[in-house]
Each structure stands twice: as structure tokens, then as C-alpha cells.
GROMACS .gro file of C-alpha atoms in nm:
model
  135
    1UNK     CA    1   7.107  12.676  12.238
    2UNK     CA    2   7.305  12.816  11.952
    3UNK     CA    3   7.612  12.958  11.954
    4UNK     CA    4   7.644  13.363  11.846
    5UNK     CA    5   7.938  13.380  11.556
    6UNK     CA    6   8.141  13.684  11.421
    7UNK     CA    7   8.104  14.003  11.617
    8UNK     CA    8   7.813  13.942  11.827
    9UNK     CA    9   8.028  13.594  11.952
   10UNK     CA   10   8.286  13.902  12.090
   11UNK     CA   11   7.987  14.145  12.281
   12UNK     CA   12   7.802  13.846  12.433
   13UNK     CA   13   8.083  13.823  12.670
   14UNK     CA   14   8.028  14.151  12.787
   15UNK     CA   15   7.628  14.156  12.795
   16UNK     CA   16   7.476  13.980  13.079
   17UNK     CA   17   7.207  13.717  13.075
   18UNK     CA   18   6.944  13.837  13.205
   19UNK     CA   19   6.795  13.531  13.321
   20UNK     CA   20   7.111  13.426  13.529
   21UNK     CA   21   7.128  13.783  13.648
   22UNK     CA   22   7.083  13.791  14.060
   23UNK     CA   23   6.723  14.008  14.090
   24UNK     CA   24   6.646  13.961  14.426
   25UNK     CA   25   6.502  14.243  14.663
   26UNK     CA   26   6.843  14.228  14.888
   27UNK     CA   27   7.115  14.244  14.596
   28UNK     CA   28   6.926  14.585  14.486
   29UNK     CA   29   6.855  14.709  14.824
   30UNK     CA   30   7.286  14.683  14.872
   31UNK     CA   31   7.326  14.802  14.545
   32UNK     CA   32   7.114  15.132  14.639
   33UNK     CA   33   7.300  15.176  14.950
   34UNK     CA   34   7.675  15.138  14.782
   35UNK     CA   35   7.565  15.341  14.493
   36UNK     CA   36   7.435  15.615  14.740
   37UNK     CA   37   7.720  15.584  14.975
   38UNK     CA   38   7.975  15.671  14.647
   39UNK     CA   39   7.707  15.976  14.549
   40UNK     CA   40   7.768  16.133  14.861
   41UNK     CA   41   8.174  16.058  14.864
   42UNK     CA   42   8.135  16.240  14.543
   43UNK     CA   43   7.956  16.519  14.682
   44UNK     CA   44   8.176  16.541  14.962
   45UNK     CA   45   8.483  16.588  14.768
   46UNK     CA   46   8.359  16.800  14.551
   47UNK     CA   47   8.185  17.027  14.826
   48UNK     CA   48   8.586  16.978  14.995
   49UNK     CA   49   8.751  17.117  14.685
   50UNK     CA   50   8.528  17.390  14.613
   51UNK     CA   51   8.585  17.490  14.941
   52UNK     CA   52   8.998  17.489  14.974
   53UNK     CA   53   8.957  17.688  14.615
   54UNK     CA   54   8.716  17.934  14.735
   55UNK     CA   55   8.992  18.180  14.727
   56UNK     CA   56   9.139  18.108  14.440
   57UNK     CA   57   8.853  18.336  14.244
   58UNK     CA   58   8.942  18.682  14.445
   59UNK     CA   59   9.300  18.625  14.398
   60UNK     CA   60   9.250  18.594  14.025
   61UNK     CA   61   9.010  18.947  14.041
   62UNK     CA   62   9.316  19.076  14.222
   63UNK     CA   63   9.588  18.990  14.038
   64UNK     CA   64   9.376  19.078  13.687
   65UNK     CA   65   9.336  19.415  13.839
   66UNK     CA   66   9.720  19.467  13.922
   67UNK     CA   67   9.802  19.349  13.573
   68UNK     CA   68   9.543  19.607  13.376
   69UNK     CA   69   9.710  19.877  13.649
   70UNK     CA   70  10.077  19.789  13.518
   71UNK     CA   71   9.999  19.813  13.182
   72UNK     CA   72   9.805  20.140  13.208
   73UNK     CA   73  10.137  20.239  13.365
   74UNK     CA   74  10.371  20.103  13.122
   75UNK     CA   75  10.169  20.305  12.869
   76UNK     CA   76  10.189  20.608  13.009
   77UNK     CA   77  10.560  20.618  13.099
   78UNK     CA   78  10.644  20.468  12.745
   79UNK     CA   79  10.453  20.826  12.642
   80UNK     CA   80  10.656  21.017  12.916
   81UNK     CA   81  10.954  20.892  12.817
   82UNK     CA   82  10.912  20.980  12.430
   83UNK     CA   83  10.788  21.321  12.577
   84UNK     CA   84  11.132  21.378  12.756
   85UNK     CA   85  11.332  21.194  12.444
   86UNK     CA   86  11.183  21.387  12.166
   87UNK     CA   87  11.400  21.568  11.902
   88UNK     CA   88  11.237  21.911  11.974
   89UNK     CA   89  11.277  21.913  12.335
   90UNK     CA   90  11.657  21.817  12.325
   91UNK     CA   91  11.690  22.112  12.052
   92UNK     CA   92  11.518  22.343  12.280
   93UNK     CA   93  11.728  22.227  12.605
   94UNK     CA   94  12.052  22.269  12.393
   95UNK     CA   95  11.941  22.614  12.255
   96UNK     CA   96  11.861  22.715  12.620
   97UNK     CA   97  12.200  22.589  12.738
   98UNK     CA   98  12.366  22.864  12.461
   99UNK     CA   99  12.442  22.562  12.234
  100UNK     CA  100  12.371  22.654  11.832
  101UNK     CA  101  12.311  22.395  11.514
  102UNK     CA  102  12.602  22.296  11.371
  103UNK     CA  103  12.470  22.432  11.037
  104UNK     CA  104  12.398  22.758  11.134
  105UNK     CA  105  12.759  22.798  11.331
  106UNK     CA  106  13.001  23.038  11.147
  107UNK     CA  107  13.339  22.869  11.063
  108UNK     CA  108  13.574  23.008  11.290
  109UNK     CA  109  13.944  22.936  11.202
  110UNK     CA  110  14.207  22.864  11.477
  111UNK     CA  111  14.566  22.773  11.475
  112UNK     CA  112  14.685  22.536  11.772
  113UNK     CA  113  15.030  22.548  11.826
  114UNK     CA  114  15.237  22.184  11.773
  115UNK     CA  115  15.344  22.027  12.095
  116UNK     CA  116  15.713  22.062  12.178
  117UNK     CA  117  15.871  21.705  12.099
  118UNK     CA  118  15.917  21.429  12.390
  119UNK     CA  119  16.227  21.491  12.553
  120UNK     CA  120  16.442  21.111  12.466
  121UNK     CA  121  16.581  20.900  12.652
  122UNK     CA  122  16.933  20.805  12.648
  123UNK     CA  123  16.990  20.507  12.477
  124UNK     CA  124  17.175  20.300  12.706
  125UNK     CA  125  17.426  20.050  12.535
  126UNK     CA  126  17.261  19.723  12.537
  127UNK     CA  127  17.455  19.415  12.563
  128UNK     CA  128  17.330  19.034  12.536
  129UNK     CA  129  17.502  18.753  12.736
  130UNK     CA  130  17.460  18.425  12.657
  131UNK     CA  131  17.536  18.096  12.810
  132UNK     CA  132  17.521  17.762  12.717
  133UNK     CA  133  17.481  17.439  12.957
  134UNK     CA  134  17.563  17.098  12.793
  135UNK     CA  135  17.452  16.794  12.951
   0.00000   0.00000   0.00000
């Protein structure tokens, strides 16, 4: 028998023999069985998590709907509010409220009267003491 070299020496490890390979009726009869027994596992945990998640699908709907709601809302109060904000509807509620544009107010002239002085204090006669301690 020779010996593989190079690569092949590295996959022959890993490949079996076939001729030292265990055929027999009962190694592939357990080998069915085992390989059945982890199919339906499989299917059992996946049937299990598709169940605990069934809800998870209508919440999603749900919550998809409330967020295309809030920002049909947030759209039209950002409207509203520019509505209520505008320039033209603050001029009109001013003119209705007997307010006029600066620009178009005559320039009236008044003359305020000064405000009489603060009465003063007396100054009290301030004196400063100040004593020394040695030690």
C-alpha cells in the first residue's frame, strides 16, 4: 500500500475507507432510526416555536397600523399648527383686536413728566473700630 503525500496525505484522514466501513443491515437500520428520531426533534421544535410566535405577526399588523395613524396625525397637526401660526392670520387677529402696523401709525408726540428725585437718606456718621489681639 502506498502512502498519499502533499494535500491528499491531509483529506485521507477525513475520508473513510470504505472497505473498513461497518455496512451491516443493523448499523443502518440504527442509523435510520437516530436520524429519524432527530428529524422529528427538529420538527417538533420548529412546530413549538412557530407556535409561541404565532402572535407575534398580528401584533406587528397592529402596531404598523398605529404607526401609519400617528404619522397621518403628526401631518396634519404640523399643517394646523402653521394654519394657526401664519403671518396673515396673526395680522388679521391684531387688526381685529384695534391694533395698527407700525408703519402706517401716525407719530404722535408726548411729553412725560421727569420723576421727582428719591428722597436721601441721612448719612449717618460712620465710624470704624479696630482691635488688635497679639499672641
Amino acid at each position: 500500500m502506498t502512502r498519499l503525500q502533499g494535500p491528499q496525505a491531509s483529506l485521507s484522514r477525513f475520508v473513510p475507507r470504505w472497505n473498513e466501513m461497518d455496512t451491516s443491515l443493523p448499523t443502518w437500520r440504527a442509523r435510520a432510526v437516530r436520524y429519524v428520531l432527530i428529524y422529528l426533534a427538529l420538527v417538533l421544535v420548529l412546530v413549538t416555536v412557530r407556535a409561541l410566535t404565532s402572535n407575534v405577526r398580528p401584533a406587528l399588523r397592529a402596531a404598523e397600523k398605529r404607526e401609519a395613524a400617528l404619522i397621518t396625525q403628526n401631518a396634519d397637526l404640523t399643517v394646523q399648527l402653521q394654519t394657526l401660526e401664519s403671518q396673515r392670520r396673526l395680522k388679521d387677529w391684531a387688526q381685529a383686536h384695534g391694533m395698527r402696523l407700525l408703519a402706517v401709525t401716525p407719530p404722535n408726540k408726548a411729553t412725560f413728566t421727569p420723576l421727582p428725585p428719591a428722597p436721601r437718606r441721612p448719612s449717618a456718621a460712620r465710624t470704624l473700630e479696630v482691635k488688635t489681639l497679639w499672641k
